Amino acid sequence: MILQPVIHHWRDFNRADRLAGTASVTMMVLILVALLAPLLPLDPPDQVAAHPRLSEPSADLVFGSDNLGRNMLSRVLQGARITILLSAIAVLLASVAGVAIGLIAAYSGKALDEIISRFSDIVFSFPAVLMGLLITAIVGPGEFAAICAIILVTLPPIVRVVRAAAMEVTGTDYVTIAWLSGASPARLLLVNVLPNISVPVVTQVAYSISIGMLVESALSFLGLGPQPPAASLGSLLREGSVYITVAPWLVFGPAIFLVIAIWSTNLIGEGLRVFFDPVRARCLEE
Amino acid sequence: MRDLLNVESLTISYRTRDHLVTALLEVSLTLAQGEILGIIGESGCGKSTFSSVIGKLLGPAGVVENGHITFGGKDVLSFSGQELRSYRANDIAYVFQDPMNTLDPTKTIGAQFRRLISASAWRQKAIEALAHVGLTDWRRVLPSYPHQLSGGMAQRAVIAMALIRKPRLLIADEPTAALDASIRCSVMDLLTAWCAEIGSAMIIISHDIPVISNYCDRIGVMYAGRFVEIAPAEDFIVGPRHPYAMALLASEPGQEGEDAVLQSLEGSPPPSISRAPGCAFADRCIYRTAPCSAGFPPLVACGSSKVACIRLGDIHGEAAS
C-alpha cells in the first residue's frame, strides 16, 4: 500500500514529538474535511433559510445557523477551505521566491546581499495588517490582495532564514570541495547548499502557513479578503460578531476552527524542528 | 626533478574595514614533482593562507599584493574562468582537517563520488579508489551517509575522493588532526603511498611534528607570515637550526629523558604581522642581539637547510655558508 511509508515516517515523527504527531493528524483531518465538504451530506453553505434563523447549536446543527438561516457548519468548512487554500498558495509562492532570493543574497554577498537584506528588513518592519491595507488600496479587496499580503508578510523571514543558513553552509569544506571540483554556482546552490538548509527552511515554511492563515483572517475580518458570498474564517467572525450578544455560536464555530488550525500548524512547525535536530537524531539511532 | 610549484616573493594581506592585515610576507618556495613538504608553525603564522592561495581560495577579503605562483610553468594567479576550473578540478586537490565537514551530510558516499567522476564507470573507479584507502567493504560504504561512517573511514573516503582524479599536487591541511591517534599513522601511510604511486606532490600542514618528520621529504617552518627554516626532514628532526624551530621541537614531548622538564615557548606569535624591519621572532628569542632588529634576515643556505637567522654561526658554532 502506498500509505505504508507515510505511516512509517509519521510514527517516527510522532515518537519525536507526540504533540506534533497529534497536531499533524488533526491538521490532516481539518484539511480533508474542508476540501471534501461539498461531498459531505450537508446543506450548501449559501442556501438561505435552510434552517430557522439564528438557531442554537444542536445535534443536527453543530455550529447553529446564522442570521439568514444558513448552516454554520457548511459555512465554516467552506471558509476554512478558502483560508487554508489562500494561505497555502501564498506561502508556496513565498517559499519559492524566498529560497531563491535568500540563496542569491547569501551567494552574491556584498552590495546585492546588502540591498536584499535591507529591503527585506524594511518590508518586515511593516505590521501585517497595515501591509494588507496598503495592498488592498492598490489592487482592491479580494483573494488576490490576501495572497499578496501573505506573501509580503511571510517572505522576509524566509529570506532571512535561507540567507543565514546558506551562508553557514557555503562556508563549509564540502561546498569548497564541490566548488574546487568544478561545480557551477547554480549547481553548487541547488545541489550542495539547498539540501543542507532544508531543515530550517521547512520549519520556517510551516510557521509561515500559520502566519498566513492569521493574516488572511485578519484581512477578512476587516472586510478586505474574499468578498461575499464567498466567506473565509475571518469574514465569518466579522459577520458573527454583530450577533455576539444573541448568538455567540456564530463566532465560536469559525474561531474554534481557526484556533485549532493555527495551533496545529505551529505545533507541526515546532515538531519538525525537533524531528530534524541532529542531536536528537543521534540519540534515536540505536 | 622539474619544479612543480614555484612561489616567488608572495605577499598576501586580508582587507579589513580600514586597513590591510598581512598574512604572508615575501614567501618564496619551490616544490619538486612528487615531493612531500611539511609545513609547521603556530596558529596564525600563515600556514592556511599559504595552502589556500595555491588553489586561489583566498576569498573576497584576500589580496595578493606581490609575487607569483607558477604551477607546471603556468601563472596560477592569472587563471580565471575555465582555466581556473580545470586547474582546481584536475591539477590540485585538498584534504581538510575534519572529514565530517568535508563530506556533504545530505548525500551518500556513492553520490559524492559520482559527482567527481562523470564517466559511466564511476562505480568501478570509486570501488577501486576505496580499495586503495583500505575500504574494501564498498557495499556498505557507497550507500552510507557520512554520519554512518567512523571518523577514520570518513577521512579515508575523503582521501579517495581527493586522489581519484590523480591530482599533481595534494594539499592536506591537518589531515589527521580529527582522527584517533591509533589510526593517524595508517591514514598517513596510505596517503603518502598513493601519492607516491600517482606521482603527486603533497603539502602537509600539521601541528604534529612526529607525523610530519616521518612522512615528509622537506619541512618548512613558518613564523609570522614567512618561512624561517626549510630543511630536509631527516636533518630537521636531529638538528633544527632556527631558534624558533628549536623551541618548537623542544616543546614536543617524548624527546627528552624521563626526568626532563617539558620546554614551553614563552609568549605568542605577534598578533599582527609587522612589516617593520627586524626578525619577527626576536621578541621571544633567547639568542637575540641588537642587530636582530635591524633588518629581516634572508633565508640563507646552511648545509642542506635554508635558515633565516643572522646568529646561526654563534648559536651553532659553525659558519653559515
Coordinates of C-alpha atoms in Angstrom, one line a residue:
Chain A
M1 CA 0.0 0.0 0.0
I2 CA 1.3 3.4 -0.9
L3 CA 0.4 4.8 2.5
Q4 CA 2.8 2.4 4.2
P5 CA 6.0 4.7 4.1
V6 CA 3.9 7.7 5.0
I7 CA 2.6 5.9 8.1
H8 CA 6.1 4.7 8.9
H9 CA 7.6 8.3 8.8
W10 CA 4.6 9.6 10.7
R11 CA 5.4 7.1 13.5
D12 CA 9.0 8.4 13.7
F13 CA 7.7 11.9 13.7
N14 CA 5.1 11.1 16.4
R15 CA 7.8 9.5 18.5
A16 CA 9.9 12.6 18.3
D17 CA 7.2 14.9 19.4
R18 CA 3.8 13.4 20.3
L19 CA 2.0 16.8 20.4
A20 CA 3.2 17.5 16.9
G21 CA 2.2 14.0 15.8
T22 CA -1.3 14.6 17.0
A23 CA -1.3 18.1 15.5
S24 CA -0.4 16.7 12.1
V25 CA -3.3 14.3 12.2
T26 CA -5.6 17.0 13.4
M27 CA -4.5 19.3 10.6
M28 CA -4.8 16.5 8.0
V29 CA -8.4 15.9 9.2
L30 CA -9.2 19.6 9.0
I31 CA -7.9 19.9 5.5
L32 CA -9.6 16.8 4.3
V33 CA -13.0 17.8 5.8
A34 CA -12.6 21.3 4.4
L35 CA -11.7 20.0 0.9
L36 CA -14.3 17.3 0.9
A37 CA -17.1 19.5 2.3
P38 CA -19.1 19.6 -0.9
L39 CA -19.3 15.8 -0.9
L40 CA -20.5 15.6 2.7
P41 CA -24.2 15.3 3.4
L42 CA -24.5 19.0 4.5
D43 CA -26.6 21.9 3.4
P44 CA -24.9 24.0 0.7
P45 CA -23.1 26.9 2.5
D46 CA -25.1 29.6 0.6
Q47 CA -28.5 28.0 1.0
V48 CA -30.6 30.7 2.7
A49 CA -33.4 29.7 5.1
A50 CA -32.4 26.1 5.2
H51 CA -33.0 26.3 9.0
P52 CA -34.7 28.8 11.4
R53 CA -32.6 32.0 11.7
L54 CA -30.0 32.0 14.5
S55 CA -30.8 28.5 15.7
E56 CA -28.8 27.3 18.6
P57 CA -26.3 24.5 18.1
S58 CA -27.8 21.1 18.3
A59 CA -27.1 17.6 17.1
D60 CA -28.3 18.5 13.6
L61 CA -26.7 21.9 13.5
V62 CA -23.3 21.5 15.2
F63 CA -22.4 25.2 14.9
G64 CA -26.0 26.5 14.7
S65 CA -27.4 28.7 11.9
D66 CA -26.7 32.3 11.0
N67 CA -29.0 35.3 10.6
L68 CA -30.1 34.1 7.1
G69 CA -30.7 30.6 8.3
R70 CA -27.6 29.1 6.7
N71 CA -26.0 26.1 8.2
M72 CA -22.9 27.4 10.0
L73 CA -21.0 24.1 9.8
S74 CA -21.2 24.3 6.0
R75 CA -20.1 27.9 6.0
V76 CA -17.2 27.3 8.4
L77 CA -16.0 24.4 6.3
Q78 CA -16.2 26.5 3.1
G79 CA -14.5 29.4 4.9
A80 CA -11.8 27.1 6.2
R81 CA -11.2 25.8 2.7
I82 CA -10.6 29.3 1.4
T83 CA -8.5 30.3 4.4
I84 CA -6.2 27.2 4.2
L85 CA -6.0 27.3 0.4
L86 CA -5.2 31.0 0.1
S87 CA -2.6 30.6 2.9
A88 CA -1.1 27.5 1.3
I89 CA -0.9 29.1 -2.2
A90 CA 0.6 32.3 -0.9
V91 CA 3.2 30.5 1.3
L92 CA 4.1 28.2 -1.5
L93 CA 4.9 31.2 -3.7
A94 CA 6.7 33.0 -0.9
S95 CA 8.8 29.9 -0.2
V96 CA 9.9 29.5 -3.8
A97 CA 10.7 33.2 -4.1
G98 CA 12.2 33.4 -0.6
V99 CA 14.6 30.4 -1.2
A100 CA 15.7 31.9 -4.5
I101 CA 16.2 35.4 -3.1
G102 CA 17.9 34.1 0.1
L103 CA 20.3 31.9 -1.8
I104 CA 21.2 34.7 -4.2
A105 CA 21.8 37.0 -1.3
A106 CA 24.0 34.5 0.5
Y107 CA 26.0 33.6 -2.6
S108 CA 26.4 37.1 -4.1
G109 CA 27.5 38.8 -0.8
K110 CA 28.5 42.4 -0.9
A111 CA 26.2 45.0 -2.4
L112 CA 23.4 42.7 -3.7
D113 CA 23.2 41.0 -0.3
E114 CA 23.1 44.3 1.4
I115 CA 20.3 45.5 -0.8
I116 CA 18.2 42.3 -0.4
S117 CA 18.7 42.2 3.4
R118 CA 17.9 45.9 4.0
F119 CA 14.9 45.7 1.7
S120 CA 13.5 42.6 3.4
D121 CA 14.1 44.4 6.8
I122 CA 12.0 47.3 5.6
V123 CA 9.2 45.0 4.4
F124 CA 9.4 43.1 7.6
S125 CA 9.0 46.2 9.7
F126 CA 5.5 46.9 8.4
P127 CA 2.8 45.3 10.6
A128 CA 0.9 42.6 8.7
V129 CA -2.5 44.3 8.7
L130 CA -1.0 47.6 7.6
M131 CA 0.6 45.8 4.7
G132 CA -2.7 44.2 3.9
L133 CA -4.5 47.6 3.9
L134 CA -1.7 49.0 1.7
I135 CA -2.2 46.2 -0.9
T136 CA -6.0 46.4 -0.9
A137 CA -5.7 50.1 -1.5
I138 CA -3.7 49.3 -4.7
V139 CA -5.3 46.1 -6.1
G140 CA -8.7 46.2 -4.4
P141 CA -10.0 43.8 -1.8
G142 CA -10.3 40.1 -2.6
E143 CA -8.4 36.9 -2.8
F144 CA -5.6 38.4 -4.8
A145 CA -5.0 41.1 -2.2
A146 CA -5.0 38.5 0.6
I147 CA -2.4 36.3 -1.3
C148 CA -0.2 39.4 -1.9
A149 CA -0.4 40.4 1.7
I150 CA 0.5 36.9 3.0
I151 CA 3.4 36.7 0.5
L152 CA 4.8 40.1 1.6
V153 CA 4.4 39.2 5.3
T154 CA 6.0 35.7 5.2
L155 CA 8.6 36.4 2.6
P156 CA 11.2 38.4 4.7
P157 CA 11.5 35.8 7.4
I158 CA 12.0 33.1 4.8
V159 CA 14.6 35.1 3.0
R160 CA 16.4 35.7 6.3
V161 CA 16.4 32.1 7.4
V162 CA 17.6 30.9 4.0
R163 CA 20.3 33.5 3.7
A164 CA 21.7 32.8 7.2
A165 CA 21.6 29.1 6.8
A166 CA 23.0 29.2 3.3
M167 CA 25.9 31.5 4.4
E168 CA 26.8 28.9 7.1
V169 CA 26.7 26.1 4.6
T170 CA 28.6 27.9 1.9
G171 CA 31.5 28.3 4.3
T172 CA 31.8 24.5 4.9
D173 CA 34.6 22.4 3.5
Y174 CA 32.2 20.2 1.4
V175 CA 31.0 23.2 -0.5
T176 CA 34.6 24.3 -1.0
I177 CA 35.4 20.9 -2.3
A178 CA 32.4 20.8 -4.6
W179 CA 33.4 24.2 -5.9
L180 CA 37.0 23.1 -6.4
S181 CA 35.8 20.1 -8.4
G182 CA 34.3 22.5 -10.9
A183 CA 30.6 22.8 -10.0
S184 CA 28.9 25.9 -11.4
P185 CA 27.3 28.4 -9.0
A186 CA 23.8 27.3 -9.8
R187 CA 24.7 23.6 -9.3
L188 CA 26.5 24.5 -6.1
L189 CA 23.5 26.3 -4.7
L190 CA 20.8 23.8 -5.8
V191 CA 22.7 20.5 -5.3
N192 CA 25.1 21.3 -2.4
V193 CA 23.6 24.1 -0.4
L194 CA 19.8 23.7 -0.7
P195 CA 19.6 20.1 0.7
N196 CA 21.7 21.2 3.6
I197 CA 19.5 24.1 4.6
S198 CA 16.2 22.3 4.1
V199 CA 15.5 21.8 7.8
P200 CA 15.4 25.4 8.9
V201 CA 13.6 26.3 5.6
V202 CA 10.9 23.6 6.1
T203 CA 10.4 24.7 9.7
Q204 CA 10.0 28.3 8.7
V205 CA 7.6 27.4 5.9
A206 CA 5.4 25.5 8.4
Y207 CA 5.3 28.6 10.7
S208 CA 4.6 30.8 7.6
I209 CA 1.5 28.8 6.9
S210 CA 0.1 29.6 10.3
I211 CA 1.1 33.3 9.9
G212 CA -0.6 33.2 6.5
M213 CA -3.9 31.9 8.0
L214 CA -3.7 34.6 10.7
V215 CA -3.1 37.4 8.1
E216 CA -5.8 36.2 5.8
S217 CA -8.3 36.0 8.7
A218 CA -7.3 39.5 9.9
L219 CA -7.8 41.0 6.5
S220 CA -11.1 39.2 6.0
F221 CA -12.2 40.3 9.5
L222 CA -11.7 43.9 8.2
G223 CA -13.6 43.0 5.1
L224 CA -10.6 43.2 2.8
G225 CA -10.3 39.5 2.0
P226 CA -12.7 37.4 -0.2
Q227 CA -15.9 39.2 -0.8
P228 CA -19.4 37.9 -0.1
P229 CA -21.0 35.5 -0.9
A230 CA -17.5 33.8 -0.6
A231 CA -16.6 33.6 3.0
S232 CA -13.4 32.8 4.9
L233 CA -13.0 32.2 8.6
G234 CA -12.2 35.9 9.2
S235 CA -15.2 37.2 7.4
L236 CA -17.4 34.7 9.2
L237 CA -16.0 36.0 12.5
R238 CA -16.9 39.5 11.5
E239 CA -20.4 38.6 10.5
G240 CA -20.9 36.7 13.7
S241 CA -19.5 39.4 15.9
V242 CA -22.6 41.5 15.0
Y243 CA -24.8 38.9 16.8
I244 CA -22.4 38.0 19.6
T245 CA -24.8 39.0 22.3
V246 CA -27.7 36.9 21.0
A247 CA -26.0 34.2 19.0
P248 CA -22.4 33.7 20.2
W249 CA -22.2 30.3 18.4
L250 CA -21.7 32.2 15.2
V251 CA -18.3 33.3 16.4
F252 CA -17.4 30.1 18.2
G253 CA -17.5 27.9 15.1
P254 CA -15.0 29.8 12.9
A255 CA -13.0 30.8 16.0
I256 CA -12.5 27.2 17.1
F257 CA -11.6 26.1 13.6
L258 CA -9.1 28.9 13.2
V259 CA -7.5 28.3 16.6
I260 CA -7.1 24.6 16.0
A261 CA -5.7 25.1 12.6
I262 CA -3.2 27.7 13.6
W263 CA -2.2 25.9 16.8
S264 CA -1.7 22.6 14.9
T265 CA 0.4 24.3 12.3
N266 CA 2.6 25.9 14.9
L267 CA 3.0 22.5 16.7
I268 CA 3.9 20.8 13.4
G269 CA 6.5 23.5 12.8
E270 CA 7.9 23.0 16.3
G271 CA 7.8 19.2 15.8
L272 CA 9.7 19.4 12.5
R273 CA 12.4 21.4 14.2
V274 CA 12.7 18.8 16.9
F275 CA 12.4 16.0 14.4
F276 CA 15.3 17.2 12.3
D277 CA 17.5 18.3 15.1
P278 CA 20.8 16.4 14.6
V279 CA 21.5 16.0 18.3
R280 CA 18.2 14.2 18.8
A281 CA 18.7 12.2 15.6
R282 CA 21.9 10.9 17.0
C283 CA 20.2 9.6 20.2
L284 CA 17.5 7.9 18.2
E285 CA 19.9 5.7 16.2
E286 CA 20.3 2.6 18.1
Chain B
M1 CA 63.4 16.7 -10.9
R2 CA 61.4 19.5 -12.5
D3 CA 59.7 22.1 -10.3
L4 CA 56.0 21.6 -10.0
L5 CA 55.2 24.6 -7.9
N6 CA 57.2 27.8 -7.7
V7 CA 56.2 30.5 -5.3
E8 CA 58.1 33.7 -5.6
S9 CA 58.1 36.6 -3.0
L10 CA 54.4 36.2 -2.3
T11 CA 52.8 38.8 -0.1
I12 CA 49.2 38.4 0.9
S13 CA 47.0 40.6 3.1
Y14 CA 43.5 40.4 4.2
R15 CA 41.4 43.5 3.8
T16 CA 39.6 44.7 7.0
R17 CA 37.3 47.7 7.4
D18 CA 40.1 50.3 7.3
H19 CA 43.4 48.6 6.7
L20 CA 45.3 45.6 5.4
V21 CA 46.4 42.8 7.7
T22 CA 49.5 41.0 6.4
A23 CA 49.3 37.2 6.4
L24 CA 52.2 36.2 4.2
L25 CA 55.3 38.3 3.7
E26 CA 57.7 37.8 0.8
V27 CA 57.3 34.0 0.8
S28 CA 59.4 32.0 -1.7
L29 CA 59.4 28.3 -2.1
T30 CA 59.8 25.6 -4.8
L31 CA 58.2 22.2 -4.7
A32 CA 59.5 19.4 -7.0
Q33 CA 57.2 16.9 -8.6
G34 CA 56.3 14.2 -6.2
E35 CA 57.9 15.9 -3.3
I36 CA 56.3 15.9 0.1
L37 CA 56.6 19.2 2.0
G38 CA 55.5 19.6 5.6
I39 CA 54.7 23.0 7.0
I40 CA 54.7 23.6 10.7
G41 CA 54.3 26.7 12.9
E42 CA 52.0 28.1 15.5
S43 CA 48.4 29.2 14.6
G44 CA 48.3 32.4 12.8
C45 CA 51.6 32.1 11.1
G46 CA 50.2 32.0 7.6
K47 CA 50.1 28.2 7.0
S48 CA 46.5 28.1 6.0
T49 CA 46.7 31.2 3.9
F50 CA 49.6 29.7 2.1
S51 CA 47.7 26.5 1.4
S52 CA 44.6 28.3 0.2
V53 CA 46.3 30.7 -2.1
I54 CA 47.7 27.8 -4.1
G55 CA 44.1 26.9 -5.1
K56 CA 43.2 30.6 -5.4
L57 CA 40.9 30.1 -2.5
L58 CA 41.6 33.3 -0.5
G59 CA 38.0 34.6 -0.6
P60 CA 36.9 38.1 -1.2
A61 CA 39.0 39.6 1.6
G62 CA 42.3 38.2 0.5
V63 CA 44.6 40.5 -1.5
V64 CA 47.7 39.3 -3.3
E65 CA 49.9 42.3 -3.0
N66 CA 53.0 41.0 -4.6
G67 CA 54.6 37.8 -6.0
H68 CA 53.9 35.0 -8.4
I69 CA 52.8 31.4 -8.1
T70 CA 53.7 29.2 -11.1
F71 CA 52.3 25.7 -11.3
G72 CA 53.8 23.5 -14.0
G73 CA 55.0 26.6 -15.8
K74 CA 51.7 28.4 -15.7
D75 CA 50.9 31.5 -13.7
V76 CA 48.2 30.4 -11.2
L77 CA 47.2 33.9 -10.1
S78 CA 46.3 34.9 -13.6
F79 CA 43.9 31.9 -14.0
S80 CA 40.3 32.6 -14.4
G81 CA 37.1 31.0 -15.8
Q82 CA 37.5 27.6 -17.5
E83 CA 41.3 27.6 -16.9
L84 CA 40.9 28.1 -13.2
R85 CA 38.1 25.4 -13.0
S86 CA 40.2 22.9 -14.8
Y87 CA 43.3 23.7 -12.7
R88 CA 41.3 23.3 -9.5
A89 CA 39.5 20.2 -10.7
N90 CA 42.4 18.3 -12.3
D91 CA 45.7 19.6 -11.0
I92 CA 45.2 20.1 -7.3
A93 CA 43.2 18.5 -4.5
Y94 CA 42.6 19.4 -0.9
V95 CA 42.1 17.2 2.1
F96 CA 40.8 19.2 5.1
Q97 CA 41.0 18.6 8.8
D98 CA 37.6 17.2 9.7
P99 CA 36.1 14.6 7.3
M100 CA 32.7 15.2 8.7
N101 CA 32.8 18.8 7.3
T102 CA 34.4 17.7 4.1
L103 CA 31.6 15.3 3.2
D104 CA 28.2 16.6 2.3
P105 CA 25.9 15.3 5.1
T106 CA 22.9 15.0 2.8
K107 CA 24.4 12.8 0.2
T108 CA 25.7 9.2 0.3
I109 CA 29.4 8.5 -0.3
G110 CA 28.4 6.9 -3.6
A111 CA 26.6 10.1 -4.7
Q112 CA 29.6 12.2 -3.8
F113 CA 31.9 10.0 -5.8
R114 CA 29.6 10.2 -8.7
R115 CA 29.8 14.0 -8.7
L116 CA 33.5 13.8 -9.1
I117 CA 33.7 11.3 -11.9
S118 CA 31.2 11.8 -14.7
A119 CA 32.2 8.7 -16.6
S120 CA 29.7 5.9 -16.7
A121 CA 32.3 3.7 -15.0
W122 CA 32.2 5.9 -11.9
R123 CA 31.2 3.0 -9.7
Q124 CA 34.1 0.8 -10.7
K125 CA 36.5 3.7 -10.3
A126 CA 35.0 4.5 -6.9
I127 CA 35.3 0.9 -5.7
E128 CA 39.0 0.9 -6.8
A129 CA 39.7 4.2 -5.1
L130 CA 38.1 2.9 -1.9
A131 CA 40.1 -0.2 -2.0
H132 CA 43.2 1.9 -2.3
V133 CA 42.5 3.5 1.0
G134 CA 41.7 0.2 2.6
L135 CA 37.9 0.5 2.5
T136 CA 37.2 -2.9 0.8
D137 CA 33.6 -3.1 2.1
W138 CA 32.3 -0.8 -0.6
R139 CA 28.9 -2.5 -0.5
R140 CA 28.4 -0.8 2.9
V141 CA 30.4 2.4 2.3
L142 CA 28.9 3.6 -1.0
P143 CA 25.3 3.7 0.1
S144 CA 26.3 5.2 3.5
Y145 CA 25.8 8.7 4.6
P146 CA 28.8 10.4 6.2
H147 CA 27.4 10.2 9.7
Q148 CA 27.1 6.5 9.4
L149 CA 30.9 6.1 9.0
S150 CA 33.5 6.4 11.7
G151 CA 35.9 9.4 11.5
G152 CA 38.7 7.2 10.2
M153 CA 36.6 5.7 7.5
A154 CA 35.2 9.1 6.5
Q155 CA 38.7 10.5 6.2
R156 CA 39.7 7.6 4.1
A157 CA 36.8 8.2 1.8
V158 CA 37.8 11.9 1.6
I159 CA 41.3 10.9 0.6
A160 CA 39.9 8.5 -2.0
M161 CA 37.8 11.4 -3.4
A162 CA 40.7 13.7 -3.4
L163 CA 43.1 11.4 -5.2
I164 CA 40.7 9.7 -7.6
R165 CA 41.3 12.3 -10.3
K166 CA 45.1 11.9 -9.9
P167 CA 46.0 15.4 -9.0
R168 CA 49.6 16.6 -9.4
L169 CA 49.5 18.3 -6.0
L170 CA 47.6 17.4 -2.9
I171 CA 47.3 19.9 -0.2
A172 CA 46.4 18.3 3.2
D173 CA 45.5 20.8 5.9
E174 CA 46.0 18.9 9.1
P175 CA 44.7 15.6 7.6
T176 CA 44.9 13.6 10.8
A177 CA 44.1 16.2 13.5
A178 CA 40.5 15.0 13.9
L179 CA 41.4 11.3 14.0
D180 CA 42.3 8.9 16.8
A181 CA 46.0 8.6 17.4
S182 CA 45.7 4.9 16.7
I183 CA 44.8 5.4 13.1
R184 CA 46.8 8.5 12.3
C185 CA 49.8 6.6 11.0
S186 CA 47.7 4.2 8.9
V187 CA 45.9 7.2 7.3
M188 CA 49.2 8.9 6.6
D189 CA 50.7 5.7 5.3
L190 CA 48.1 5.2 2.7
L191 CA 48.0 8.9 1.8
T192 CA 51.8 9.0 1.1
A193 CA 51.8 5.6 -0.6
W194 CA 49.1 6.6 -3.0
C195 CA 50.7 10.0 -3.7
A196 CA 53.9 8.2 -4.5
E197 CA 52.1 5.8 -6.8
I198 CA 50.5 8.5 -8.9
G199 CA 53.5 10.8 -8.6
S200 CA 51.5 13.5 -6.8
A201 CA 53.4 16.1 -4.8
M202 CA 52.0 16.9 -1.4
I203 CA 51.9 19.8 1.0
I204 CA 51.0 18.7 4.6
I205 CA 50.2 21.3 7.1
S206 CA 50.3 20.0 10.6
H207 CA 51.0 20.7 14.3
D208 CA 52.1 17.1 14.7
I209 CA 55.8 17.2 14.3
P210 CA 56.5 13.5 14.6
V211 CA 54.0 12.7 11.9
I212 CA 55.4 15.4 9.6
S213 CA 59.0 14.3 10.2
N214 CA 58.2 10.7 9.4
Y215 CA 56.4 11.3 6.1
C216 CA 57.9 14.4 4.6
D217 CA 60.9 15.0 2.4
R218 CA 61.3 18.5 3.5
I219 CA 59.9 20.6 6.4
G220 CA 59.2 24.3 6.3
V221 CA 58.8 26.2 9.5
M222 CA 56.6 29.3 9.3
Y223 CA 56.6 32.2 11.7
A224 CA 54.8 35.5 11.3
G225 CA 54.0 35.0 7.6
R226 CA 57.4 33.8 6.5
F227 CA 59.4 30.7 6.2
V228 CA 62.2 30.9 8.8
E229 CA 63.6 27.5 8.0
I230 CA 63.3 25.0 5.2
A231 CA 65.2 21.8 5.8
P232 CA 65.3 18.1 4.7
A233 CA 63.2 16.2 7.2
E234 CA 66.0 13.9 8.4
D235 CA 68.2 16.9 9.1
F236 CA 65.5 18.9 10.7
I237 CA 64.5 16.3 13.2
V238 CA 68.0 15.8 14.5
G239 CA 69.0 19.4 14.5
P240 CA 66.8 22.3 13.6
R241 CA 68.8 25.5 13.0
H242 CA 66.5 28.4 13.6
P243 CA 65.8 29.3 17.2
Y244 CA 62.1 29.2 16.7
A245 CA 62.3 25.7 15.1
M246 CA 64.5 24.6 18.0
A247 CA 61.9 25.9 20.5
L248 CA 59.1 24.2 18.6
L249 CA 60.9 20.9 18.7
A250 CA 61.9 21.2 22.3
S251 CA 58.3 21.7 23.3
E252 CA 57.3 18.4 21.7
P253 CA 57.0 15.7 24.3
G254 CA 58.9 12.4 24.1
Q255 CA 62.3 13.8 23.0
E256 CA 63.9 14.0 26.4
G257 CA 64.7 11.7 29.3
E258 CA 62.3 10.7 32.0
D259 CA 63.1 13.5 34.4
A260 CA 63.4 16.2 31.9
V261 CA 61.1 19.2 32.1
L262 CA 59.0 19.7 29.0
Q263 CA 60.0 23.0 27.5
S264 CA 57.4 25.6 26.6
L265 CA 57.9 28.6 24.3
E266 CA 57.1 31.8 26.2
G267 CA 54.8 34.3 24.6
S268 CA 52.7 34.0 21.5
P269 CA 53.2 35.0 17.9
P270 CA 52.8 38.7 17.2
P271 CA 49.0 39.4 16.8
S272 CA 49.6 41.2 13.6
I273 CA 52.5 40.7 11.2
S274 CA 54.6 43.8 11.1
R275 CA 56.4 44.9 8.1
A276 CA 58.9 46.8 10.1
P277 CA 62.5 45.6 9.6
G278 CA 63.8 43.1 12.1
C279 CA 63.4 39.5 12.8
A280 CA 59.8 38.8 13.8
F281 CA 60.9 36.2 16.3
A282 CA 63.4 38.5 18.1
D283 CA 61.0 39.3 21.0
R284 CA 60.7 35.7 22.0
C285 CA 64.2 34.6 21.0
I286 CA 66.7 33.7 23.7
Y287 CA 69.6 34.4 21.4
R288 CA 68.6 37.9 20.3
T289 CA 71.1 40.7 20.0
A290 CA 70.8 44.3 18.9
P291 CA 71.4 43.6 15.2
C292 CA 68.4 41.2 15.1
S293 CA 66.0 44.1 14.9
A294 CA 67.9 45.8 12.1
G295 CA 66.6 44.0 9.1
F296 CA 64.8 40.8 8.4
P297 CA 67.3 38.1 7.9
P298 CA 67.1 36.4 4.5
L299 CA 66.8 32.7 4.1
V300 CA 70.4 31.6 3.6
A301 CA 71.7 28.2 2.8
C302 CA 73.2 26.4 5.9
G303 CA 74.3 22.9 5.0
S304 CA 71.3 21.3 3.4
S305 CA 68.9 23.7 5.0
K306 CA 67.8 27.2 4.4
V307 CA 67.5 29.3 7.6
A308 CA 66.6 32.9 8.2
C309 CA 68.7 33.9 11.2
I310 CA 71.7 36.1 11.4
R311 CA 73.1 34.5 14.5
L312 CA 73.4 30.9 13.2
G313 CA 77.1 31.0 13.4
D314 CA 77.1 32.0 17.1
I315 CA 74.2 29.6 18.0
H316 CA 75.5 26.5 16.4
G317 CA 79.2 27.3 16.4
E318 CA 79.6 27.0 12.7
A319 CA 79.7 29.4 9.9
A320 CA 76.6 29.8 7.8
S321 CA 78.0 29.0 4.5

